[in-house]
Amino acid sequence: QCPLDVAASRLWFINLWNLNIVPHILDSVREGLLLYGKRSSWDDPVKYLLDTWPWQNPPSGQEDLIHIKPNDVGYDTSAPLPNTSRPLSAVDKPENKEDPLFNMLMTLQEAANTQAGHL
């Protein structure tokens, strides 16, 4: 649905970024942090957008792109990065918190075993 006019397509993209993409990124990063914890340093995606901006004039004034700051997604910049390159399991996690993915898999396994027994 992107307009073919250069000025209109620029405004269309800014609105798409601010109204659709940013909320999706916020939700996805929050969910990823809950499931996997902090895995790397935080880089604002707007920096990449501005570095690769295809239009002649960068956004300014009321057309500003919304920046995504670490605290917007609950990213703790004071905590050090883990030394592991794999997602933390329930055993590895501090305070041995429950793993929602593991719990869901166990529930599915129990449901499958229950249904198989009634066939």
Tab-separated table of N, CA, C and O in Angstrom:
chain	number	residue	atom	x	y	z
A	1	GLN	N	0.805	-1.191	0.000
A	1	GLN	CA	0.000	0.000	0.000
A	1	GLN	C	0.853	1.262	0.000
A	1	GLN	O	0.351	2.348	0.217
A	2	CYS	N	2.144	1.125	-0.231
A	2	CYS	CA	3.030	2.283	-0.224
A	2	CYS	C	2.766	3.156	-1.452
A	2	CYS	O	2.756	2.662	-2.575
A	3	PRO	N	2.555	4.456	-1.240
A	3	PRO	CA	2.331	5.366	-2.374
A	3	PRO	C	3.578	5.466	-3.258
A	3	PRO	O	4.701	5.298	-2.791
A	4	LEU	N	3.364	5.762	-4.536
A	4	LEU	CA	4.476	5.893	-5.470
A	4	LEU	C	5.135	7.265	-5.414
A	4	LEU	O	6.290	7.416	-5.799
A	5	ASP	N	4.438	8.262	-4.945
A	5	ASP	CA	4.992	9.606	-4.805
A	5	ASP	C	6.060	9.599	-3.715
A	5	ASP	O	5.870	9.024	-2.638
A	6	VAL	N	7.209	10.225	-3.972
A	6	VAL	CA	8.336	10.205	-3.038
A	6	VAL	C	7.967	10.803	-1.680
A	6	VAL	O	8.214	10.186	-0.630
A	7	ALA	N	7.383	11.974	-1.665
A	7	ALA	CA	7.035	12.626	-0.391
A	7	ALA	C	5.979	11.827	0.358
A	7	ALA	O	6.067	11.658	1.583
A	8	ALA	N	4.992	11.311	-0.368
A	8	ALA	CA	3.929	10.531	0.274
A	8	ALA	C	4.465	9.207	0.806
A	8	ALA	O	4.060	8.749	1.886
A	9	SER	N	5.395	8.585	0.071
A	9	SER	CA	5.949	7.309	0.539
A	9	SER	C	6.804	7.508	1.785
A	9	SER	O	6.818	6.666	2.681
A	10	ARG	N	7.486	8.634	1.875
A	10	ARG	CA	8.293	8.954	3.052
A	10	ARG	C	7.407	9.102	4.282
A	10	ARG	O	7.674	8.518	5.335
A	11	LEU	N	6.331	9.868	4.154
A	11	LEU	CA	5.390	10.045	5.257
A	11	LEU	C	4.709	8.725	5.606
A	11	LEU	O	4.518	8.402	6.781
A	12	TRP	N	4.371	7.937	4.586
A	12	TRP	CA	3.759	6.624	4.805
A	12	TRP	C	4.683	5.743	5.646
A	12	TRP	O	4.257	5.095	6.590
A	13	PHE	N	5.992	5.729	5.303
A	13	PHE	CA	6.929	4.894	6.048
A	13	PHE	C	7.079	5.368	7.488
A	13	PHE	O	7.115	4.566	8.406
A	14	ILE	N	7.174	6.671	7.694
A	14	ILE	CA	7.305	7.210	9.056
A	14	ILE	C	6.093	6.805	9.899
A	14	ILE	O	6.243	6.365	11.043
A	15	ASN	N	4.902	6.911	9.324
A	15	ASN	CA	3.690	6.492	10.050
A	15	ASN	C	3.678	4.989	10.289
A	15	ASN	O	3.284	4.531	11.363
A	16	LEU	N	4.105	4.215	9.296
A	16	LEU	CA	4.186	2.757	9.463
A	16	LEU	C	5.136	2.412	10.605
A	16	LEU	O	4.814	1.589	11.465
A	17	TRP	N	6.296	3.042	10.628
A	17	TRP	CA	7.276	2.789	11.687
A	17	TRP	C	6.701	3.143	13.053
A	17	TRP	O	6.720	2.332	13.972
A	18	ASN	N	6.192	4.365	13.184
A	18	ASN	CA	5.734	4.850	14.485
A	18	ASN	C	4.483	4.146	14.999
A	18	ASN	O	4.356	3.910	16.208
A	19	LEU	N	3.555	3.809	14.109
A	19	LEU	CA	2.259	3.279	14.545
A	19	LEU	C	2.145	1.759	14.493
A	19	LEU	O	1.313	1.187	15.197
A	20	ASN	N	2.956	1.096	13.666
A	20	ASN	CA	2.828	-0.349	13.527
A	20	ASN	C	4.080	-1.119	13.946
A	20	ASN	O	3.993	-2.085	14.705
A	21	ILE	N	5.213	-0.692	13.431
A	21	ILE	CA	6.438	-1.463	13.661
A	21	ILE	C	6.952	-1.301	15.082
A	21	ILE	O	7.313	-2.288	15.737
A	22	VAL	N	6.986	-0.070	15.601
A	22	VAL	CA	7.494	0.155	16.958
A	22	VAL	C	6.702	-0.640	18.005
A	22	VAL	O	7.307	-1.335	18.825
A	23	PRO	N	5.352	-0.608	17.998
A	23	PRO	CA	4.630	-1.425	18.989
A	23	PRO	C	4.937	-2.921	18.867
A	23	PRO	O	5.064	-3.617	19.871
A	24	HIS	N	5.112	-3.403	17.645
A	24	HIS	CA	5.444	-4.813	17.441
A	24	HIS	C	6.839	-5.136	17.996
A	24	HIS	O	7.029	-6.155	18.658
A	25	ILE	N	7.799	-4.264	17.736
A	25	ILE	CA	9.157	-4.467	18.271
A	25	ILE	C	9.129	-4.456	19.794
A	25	ILE	O	9.750	-5.313	20.441
A	26	LEU	N	8.416	-3.502	20.388
A	26	LEU	CA	8.342	-3.418	21.847
A	26	LEU	C	7.804	-4.714	22.442
A	26	LEU	O	8.377	-5.265	23.386
A	27	ASP	N	6.706	-5.220	21.888
A	27	ASP	CA	6.117	-6.467	22.392
A	27	ASP	C	7.066	-7.648	22.206
A	27	ASP	O	7.236	-8.467	23.105
A	28	SER	N	7.679	-7.739	21.037
A	28	SER	CA	8.567	-8.866	20.736
A	28	SER	C	9.810	-8.868	21.625
A	28	SER	O	10.222	-9.915	22.123
A	29	VAL	N	10.397	-7.696	21.833
A	29	VAL	CA	11.601	-7.619	22.668
A	29	VAL	C	11.260	-7.915	24.126
A	29	VAL	O	11.977	-8.653	24.803
A	30	ARG	N	10.140	-7.388	24.610
A	30	ARG	CA	9.730	-7.693	25.994
A	30	ARG	C	9.538	-9.191	26.179
A	30	ARG	O	9.986	-9.771	27.173
A	31	GLU	N	8.866	-9.829	25.219
A	31	GLU	CA	8.643	-11.274	25.300
A	31	GLU	C	9.964	-12.029	25.232
A	31	GLU	O	10.192	-12.969	25.993
A	32	GLY	N	10.847	-11.611	24.346
A	32	GLY	CA	12.151	-12.264	24.238
A	32	GLY	C	12.975	-12.130	25.504
A	32	GLY	O	13.648	-13.075	25.921
A	33	LEU	N	12.924	-10.974	26.130
A	33	LEU	CA	13.653	-10.782	27.384
A	33	LEU	C	13.099	-11.673	28.487
A	33	LEU	O	13.852	-12.202	29.301
A	34	LEU	N	11.776	-11.850	28.505
A	34	LEU	CA	11.179	-12.729	29.516
A	34	LEU	C	11.575	-14.181	29.286
A	34	LEU	O	11.865	-14.918	30.234
A	35	LEU	N	11.581	-14.617	28.032
A	35	LEU	CA	11.890	-16.009	27.726
A	35	LEU	C	13.372	-16.324	27.796
A	35	LEU	O	13.768	-17.367	28.311
A	36	TYR	N	14.216	-15.442	27.253
A	36	TYR	CA	15.628	-15.766	27.090
A	36	TYR	C	16.568	-14.914	27.915
A	36	TYR	O	17.757	-15.196	27.985
A	37	GLY	N	16.062	-13.848	28.510
A	37	GLY	CA	16.927	-12.952	29.256
A	37	GLY	C	17.734	-12.066	28.320
A	37	GLY	O	17.567	-12.107	27.102
A	38	LYS	N	18.602	-11.284	28.900
A	38	LYS	CA	19.420	-10.356	28.115
A	38	LYS	C	20.516	-11.146	27.412
A	38	LYS	O	21.294	-11.829	28.055
A	39	ARG	N	20.556	-11.063	26.080
A	39	ARG	CA	21.502	-11.868	25.310
A	39	ARG	C	22.585	-11.036	24.632
A	39	ARG	O	23.583	-11.575	24.199
A	40	SER	N	22.381	-9.760	24.437
A	40	SER	CA	23.361	-8.903	23.764
A	40	SER	C	23.145	-7.460	24.179
A	40	SER	O	22.205	-7.148	24.888
A	41	SER	N	24.011	-6.588	23.698
A	41	SER	CA	23.852	-5.173	24.020
A	41	SER	C	22.682	-4.600	23.222
A	41	SER	O	22.247	-5.179	22.229
A	42	TRP	N	22.182	-3.460	23.655
A	42	TRP	CA	21.013	-2.847	23.015
A	42	TRP	C	21.450	-1.814	21.984
A	42	TRP	O	22.282	-0.957	22.270
A	43	ASP	N	20.889	-1.913	20.782
A	43	ASP	CA	21.092	-0.908	19.736
A	43	ASP	C	19.730	-0.425	19.279
A	43	ASP	O	18.877	-1.231	18.903
A	44	ASP	N	19.539	0.883	19.306
A	44	ASP	CA	18.279	1.466	18.847
A	44	ASP	C	18.149	1.232	17.341
A	44	ASP	O	19.033	1.622	16.578
A	45	PRO	N	17.072	0.588	16.885
A	45	PRO	CA	16.924	0.326	15.451
A	45	PRO	C	16.808	1.593	14.599
A	45	PRO	O	17.054	1.555	13.395
A	46	VAL	N	16.473	2.730	15.199
A	46	VAL	CA	16.372	3.972	14.436
A	46	VAL	C	17.749	4.380	13.887
A	46	VAL	O	17.838	4.954	12.797
A	47	LYS	N	18.810	4.046	14.595
A	47	LYS	CA	20.149	4.353	14.088
A	47	LYS	C	20.359	3.675	12.735
A	47	LYS	O	20.852	4.293	11.791
A	48	TYR	N	19.976	2.416	12.634
A	48	TYR	CA	20.099	1.699	11.357
A	48	TYR	C	19.204	2.353	10.300
A	48	TYR	O	19.616	2.515	9.154
A	49	LEU	N	17.975	2.701	10.671
A	49	LEU	CA	17.074	3.351	9.713
A	49	LEU	C	17.683	4.639	9.163
A	49	LEU	O	17.629	4.893	7.959
A	50	LEU	N	18.236	5.451	10.040
A	50	LEU	CA	18.822	6.716	9.594
A	50	LEU	C	20.080	6.495	8.754
A	50	LEU	O	20.344	7.247	7.809
A	51	ASP	N	20.861	5.457	9.081
A	51	ASP	CA	22.061	5.142	8.294
A	51	ASP	C	21.717	4.663	6.893
A	51	ASP	O	22.506	4.834	5.967
A	52	THR	N	20.553	4.048	6.733
A	52	THR	CA	20.148	3.500	5.430
A	52	THR	C	18.952	4.231	4.843
A	52	THR	O	18.287	3.708	3.953
A	53	TRP	N	18.666	5.428	5.317
A	53	TRP	CA	17.496	6.217	4.911
A	53	TRP	C	17.500	6.431	3.400
A	53	TRP	O	18.418	7.018	2.850
A	54	PRO	N	16.473	5.961	2.680
A	54	PRO	CA	16.489	6.056	1.214
A	54	PRO	C	16.030	7.409	0.658
A	54	PRO	O	16.249	7.685	-0.515
A	55	TRP	N	15.417	8.245	1.467
A	55	TRP	CA	14.925	9.530	0.998
A	55	TRP	C	16.004	10.588	1.166
A	55	TRP	O	16.891	10.460	1.991
A	56	GLN	N	15.867	11.662	0.407
A	56	GLN	CA	16.881	12.709	0.393
A	56	GLN	C	17.001	13.422	1.740
A	56	GLN	O	18.095	13.705	2.201
A	57	ASN	N	15.876	13.718	2.376
A	57	ASN	CA	15.879	14.433	3.650
A	57	ASN	C	15.542	13.485	4.796
A	57	ASN	O	14.550	12.765	4.737
A	58	PRO	N	16.350	13.493	5.855
A	58	PRO	CA	16.020	12.649	7.018
A	58	PRO	C	14.796	13.212	7.741
A	58	PRO	O	14.450	14.380	7.581
A	59	PRO	N	14.119	12.383	8.539
A	59	PRO	CA	12.949	12.866	9.269
A	59	PRO	C	13.347	13.937	10.285
A	59	PRO	O	14.415	13.885	10.876
A	60	SER	N	12.459	14.921	10.456
A	60	SER	CA	12.733	15.978	11.424
A	60	SER	C	11.414	16.579	11.898
A	60	SER	O	10.385	16.441	11.240
A	61	GLY	N	11.466	17.227	13.032
A	61	GLY	CA	10.283	17.899	13.565
A	61	GLY	C	9.167	16.926	13.883
A	61	GLY	O	9.363	15.944	14.580
A	62	GLN	N	7.962	17.185	13.357
A	62	GLN	CA	6.802	16.344	13.654
A	62	GLN	C	6.884	14.994	12.960
A	62	GLN	O	6.099	14.115	13.238
A	63	GLU	N	7.819	14.848	12.043
A	63	GLU	CA	7.966	13.578	11.337
A	63	GLU	C	8.959	12.653	12.026
A	63	GLU	O	9.351	11.644	11.452
A	64	ASP	N	9.399	12.977	13.218
A	64	ASP	CA	10.423	12.175	13.884
A	64	ASP	C	10.028	10.715	14.002
A	64	ASP	O	8.873	10.387	14.282
A	65	LEU	N	11.019	9.869	13.800
A	65	LEU	CA	10.829	8.439	14.041
A	65	LEU	C	10.916	8.198	15.546
A	65	LEU	O	11.755	8.799	16.227
A	66	ILE	N	10.078	7.321	16.049
A	66	ILE	CA	10.114	6.995	17.475
A	66	ILE	C	11.333	6.123	17.742
A	66	ILE	O	11.526	5.094	17.103
A	67	HIS	N	12.160	6.570	18.673
A	67	HIS	CA	13.327	5.786	19.097
A	67	HIS	C	12.884	4.764	20.134
A	67	HIS	O	11.959	5.010	20.914
A	68	ILE	N	13.542	3.627	20.155
A	68	ILE	CA	13.235	2.586	21.138
A	68	ILE	C	14.417	2.508	22.092
A	68	ILE	O	15.491	2.038	21.738
A	69	LYS	N	14.190	3.002	23.293
A	69	LYS	CA	15.240	3.034	24.305
A	69	LYS	C	15.202	1.733	25.114
A	69	LYS	O	14.170	1.082	25.210
A	70	PRO	N	16.333	1.361	25.692
A	70	PRO	CA	16.380	0.111	26.473
A	70	PRO	C	15.302	0.037	27.559
A	70	PRO	O	14.673	-0.997	27.738
A	71	ASN	N	15.056	1.142	28.260
A	71	ASN	CA	14.058	1.106	29.339
A	71	ASN	C	12.630	0.999	28.806
A	71	ASN	O	11.723	0.639	29.540
A	72	ASP	N	12.408	1.290	27.504
A	72	ASP	CA	11.070	1.128	26.912
A	72	ASP	C	10.643	-0.341	26.887
A	72	ASP	O	9.458	-0.645	26.902
A	73	VAL	N	11.622	-1.240	26.812
A	73	VAL	CA	11.312	-2.668	26.709
A	73	VAL	C	11.689	-3.435	27.969
A	73	VAL	O	11.595	-4.659	28.015
A	74	GLY	N	12.147	-2.719	29.007
A	74	GLY	CA	12.529	-3.386	30.249
A	74	GLY	C	13.920	-3.975	30.191
A	74	GLY	O	14.243	-4.902	30.915
A	75	TYR	N	14.764	-3.432	29.326
A	75	TYR	CA	16.129	-3.921	29.165
A	75	TYR	C	17.001	-3.293	30.235
A	75	TYR	O	17.124	-2.077	30.314
A	76	ASP	N	17.612	-4.122	31.065
A	76	ASP	CA	18.437	-3.641	32.174
A	76	ASP	C	19.859	-3.406	31.676
A	76	ASP	O	20.605	-4.346	31.444
A	77	THR	N	20.220	-2.143	31.493
A	77	THR	CA	21.553	-1.825	30.982
A	77	THR	C	22.623	-1.934	32.063
A	77	THR	O	23.804	-1.963	31.750
A	78	SER	N	22.228	-2.023	33.333
A	78	SER	CA	23.220	-2.107	34.402
A	78	SER	C	23.689	-3.541	34.640
A	78	SER	O	24.765	-3.754	35.173
A	79	ALA	N	22.895	-4.525	34.217
A	79	ALA	CA	23.271	-5.925	34.435
A	79	ALA	C	24.263	-6.369	33.365
A	79	ALA	O	24.106	-6.032	32.200
A	80	PRO	N	25.290	-7.138	33.750
A	80	PRO	CA	26.252	-7.621	32.757
A	80	PRO	C	25.616	-8.688	31.860
A	80	PRO	O	24.662	-9.354	32.239
A	81	LEU	N	26.175	-8.838	30.664
A	81	LEU	CA	25.701	-9.877	29.746
A	81	LEU	C	26.145	-11.236	30.251
A	81	LEU	O	27.235	-11.386	30.803
A	82	PRO	N	25.329	-12.288	30.053
A	82	PRO	CA	25.745	-13.628	30.456
A	82	PRO	C	26.884	-14.122	29.569
A	82	PRO	O	27.014	-13.708	28.421
A	83	ASN	N	27.710	-15.024	30.096
A	83	ASN	CA	28.837	-15.569	29.346
A	83	ASN	C	28.424	-16.712	28.424
A	83	ASN	O	29.231	-17.206	27.661
A	84	THR	N	27.202	-17.151	28.498
A	84	THR	CA	26.739	-18.282	27.706
A	84	THR	C	26.207	-17.822	26.355
A	84	THR	O	25.723	-16.715	26.224
A	85	SER	N	26.292	-18.688	25.355
A	85	SER	CA	25.768	-18.348	24.031
A	85	SER	C	24.467	-19.072	23.752
A	85	SER	O	23.968	-19.056	22.651
A	86	ARG	N	23.921	-19.749	24.739
A	86	ARG	CA	22.652	-20.453	24.562
A	86	ARG	C	21.615	-19.872	25.506
A	86	ARG	O	21.966	-19.273	26.529
A	87	PRO	N	20.311	-20.050	25.189
A	87	PRO	CA	19.279	-19.570	26.113
A	87	PRO	C	19.411	-20.262	27.460
A	87	PRO	O	19.794	-21.432	27.538
A	88	LEU	N	19.097	-19.540	28.504
A	88	LEU	CA	19.166	-20.099	29.845
A	88	LEU	C	18.007	-21.056	30.083
A	88	LEU	O	16.874	-20.764	29.746
A	89	SER	N	18.299	-22.203	30.658
A	89	SER	CA	17.239	-23.148	30.999
A	89	SER	C	16.733	-22.824	32.397
A	89	SER	O	17.285	-21.984	33.100
A	90	ALA	N	15.701	-23.523	32.824
A	90	ALA	CA	15.131	-23.279	34.150
A	90	ALA	C	16.162	-23.557	35.243
A	90	ALA	O	16.171	-22.907	36.272
A	91	VAL	N	17.056	-24.520	35.013
A	91	VAL	CA	18.082	-24.845	35.990
A	91	VAL	C	19.111	-23.728	36.087
A	91	VAL	O	19.608	-23.410	37.154
A	92	ASP	N	19.434	-23.097	34.942
A	92	ASP	CA	20.443	-22.050	34.899
A	92	ASP	C	19.971	-20.721	35.459
A	92	ASP	O	20.777	-19.903	35.847
A	93	LYS	N	18.675	-20.485	35.449
A	93	LYS	CA	18.158	-19.166	35.786
A	93	LYS	C	18.339	-18.870	37.267
A	93	LYS	O	18.168	-19.739	38.109
A	94	PRO	N	18.663	-17.601	37.579
A	94	PRO	CA	18.755	-17.219	38.983
A	94	PRO	C	17.415	-17.415	39.679
A	94	PRO	O	16.373	-17.237	39.076
A	95	GLU	N	17.477	-17.782	40.913
A	95	GLU	CA	16.296	-18.000	41.743
A	95	GLU	C	15.452	-19.163	41.242
A	95	GLU	O	14.353	-19.389	41.698
A	96	ASN	N	15.960	-19.910	40.231
A	96	ASN	CA	15.279	-21.092	39.694
A	96	ASN	C	13.806	-20.824	39.394
A	96	ASN	O	12.929	-21.594	39.741
A	97	LYS	N	13.519	-19.695	38.724
A	97	LYS	CA	12.153	-19.336	38.366
A	97	LYS	C	11.599	-20.355	37.383
A	97	LYS	O	12.336	-20.974	36.642
A	98	GLU	N	10.281	-20.492	37.351
A	98	GLU	CA	9.657	-21.416	36.428
A	98	GLU	C	9.844	-20.946	34.998
A	98	GLU	O	9.801	-19.765	34.702
A	99	ASP	N	10.045	-21.900	34.091
A	99	ASP	CA	10.217	-21.607	32.671
A	99	ASP	C	8.860	-21.777	31.993
A	99	ASP	O	8.330	-22.886	31.940
A	100	PRO	N	8.261	-20.699	31.457
A	100	PRO	CA	6.925	-20.804	30.862
A	100	PRO	C	6.883	-21.734	29.660
A	100	PRO	O	5.906	-22.446	29.461
A	101	LEU	N	7.941	-21.781	28.872
A	101	LEU	CA	7.973	-22.672	27.712
A	101	LEU	C	7.991	-24.131	28.159
A	101	LEU	O	7.247	-24.965	27.630
A	102	PHE	N	8.816	-24.444	29.159
A	102	PHE	CA	8.876	-25.802	29.686
A	102	PHE	C	7.531	-26.218	30.272
A	102	PHE	O	7.054	-27.330	30.039
A	103	ASN	N	6.895	-25.312	31.009
A	103	ASN	CA	5.585	-25.613	31.587
A	103	ASN	C	4.545	-25.902	30.505
A	103	ASN	O	3.737	-26.818	30.631
A	104	MET	N	4.570	-25.112	29.425
A	104	MET	CA	3.633	-25.329	28.331
A	104	MET	C	3.881	-26.686	27.671
A	104	MET	O	2.950	-27.433	27.379
A	105	LEU	N	5.162	-27.032	27.449
A	105	LEU	CA	5.484	-28.315	26.834
A	105	LEU	C	5.037	-29.484	27.719
A	105	LEU	O	4.525	-30.489	27.215
A	106	MET	N	5.223	-29.348	29.013
A	106	MET	CA	4.788	-30.408	29.931
A	106	MET	C	3.269	-30.549	29.917
A	106	MET	O	2.730	-31.648	29.936
A	107	THR	N	2.542	-29.434	29.860
A	107	THR	CA	1.082	-29.468	29.786
A	107	THR	C	0.627	-30.141	28.498
A	107	THR	O	-0.291	-30.964	28.506
A	108	LEU	N	1.279	-29.816	27.389
A	108	LEU	CA	0.940	-30.451	26.111
A	108	LEU	C	1.224	-31.953	26.144
A	108	LEU	O	0.444	-32.750	25.624
A	109	GLN	N	2.344	-32.334	26.763
A	109	GLN	CA	2.684	-33.755	26.868
A	109	GLN	C	1.643	-34.494	27.709
A	109	GLN	O	1.203	-35.585	27.349
A	110	GLU	N	1.237	-33.902	28.817
A	110	GLU	CA	0.213	-34.527	29.655
A	110	GLU	C	-1.100	-34.664	28.906
A	110	GLU	O	-1.770	-35.700	28.981
A	111	ALA	N	-1.481	-33.628	28.154
A	111	ALA	CA	-2.722	-33.683	27.381
A	111	ALA	C	-2.647	-34.755	26.309
A	111	ALA	O	-3.609	-35.495	26.088
A	112	ALA	N	-1.490	-34.872	25.652
A	112	ALA	CA	-1.332	-35.893	24.602
A	112	ALA	C	-1.389	-37.293	25.219
A	112	ALA	O	-2.025	-38.200	24.660
A	113	ASN	N	-0.772	-37.485	26.370
A	113	ASN	CA	-0.805	-38.791	27.034
A	113	ASN	C	-2.216	-39.141	27.488
A	113	ASN	O	-2.631	-40.285	27.421
A	114	THR	N	-2.957	-38.140	27.989
A	114	THR	CA	-4.321	-38.368	28.437
A	114	THR	C	-5.214	-38.754	27.273
A	114	THR	O	-6.001	-39.692	27.348
A	115	GLN	N	-5.102	-38.034	26.155
A	115	GLN	CA	-5.923	-38.323	24.983
A	115	GLN	C	-5.569	-39.680	24.389
A	115	GLN	O	-6.431	-40.417	23.935
A	116	ALA	N	-4.289	-40.047	24.395
A	116	ALA	CA	-3.877	-41.334	23.825
A	116	ALA	C	-4.440	-42.492	24.653
A	116	ALA	O	-4.773	-43.541	24.120
A	117	GLY	N	-4.571	-42.297	25.950
A	117	GLY	CA	-5.101	-43.343	26.810
A	117	GLY	C	-6.579	-43.573	26.632
A	117	GLY	O	-7.107	-44.631	26.929
A	118	HIS	N	-7.335	-42.593	26.126
A	118	HIS	CA	-8.781	-42.718	25.946
A	118	HIS	C	-9.155	-43.219	24.565
A	118	HIS	O	-10.330	-43.347	24.263
A	119	LEU	N	-8.191	-43.476	23.681
A	119	LEU	CA	-8.518	-43.929	22.331
A	119	LEU	C	-8.846	-45.384	22.273
A	119	LEU	O	-8.452	-46.239	22.851
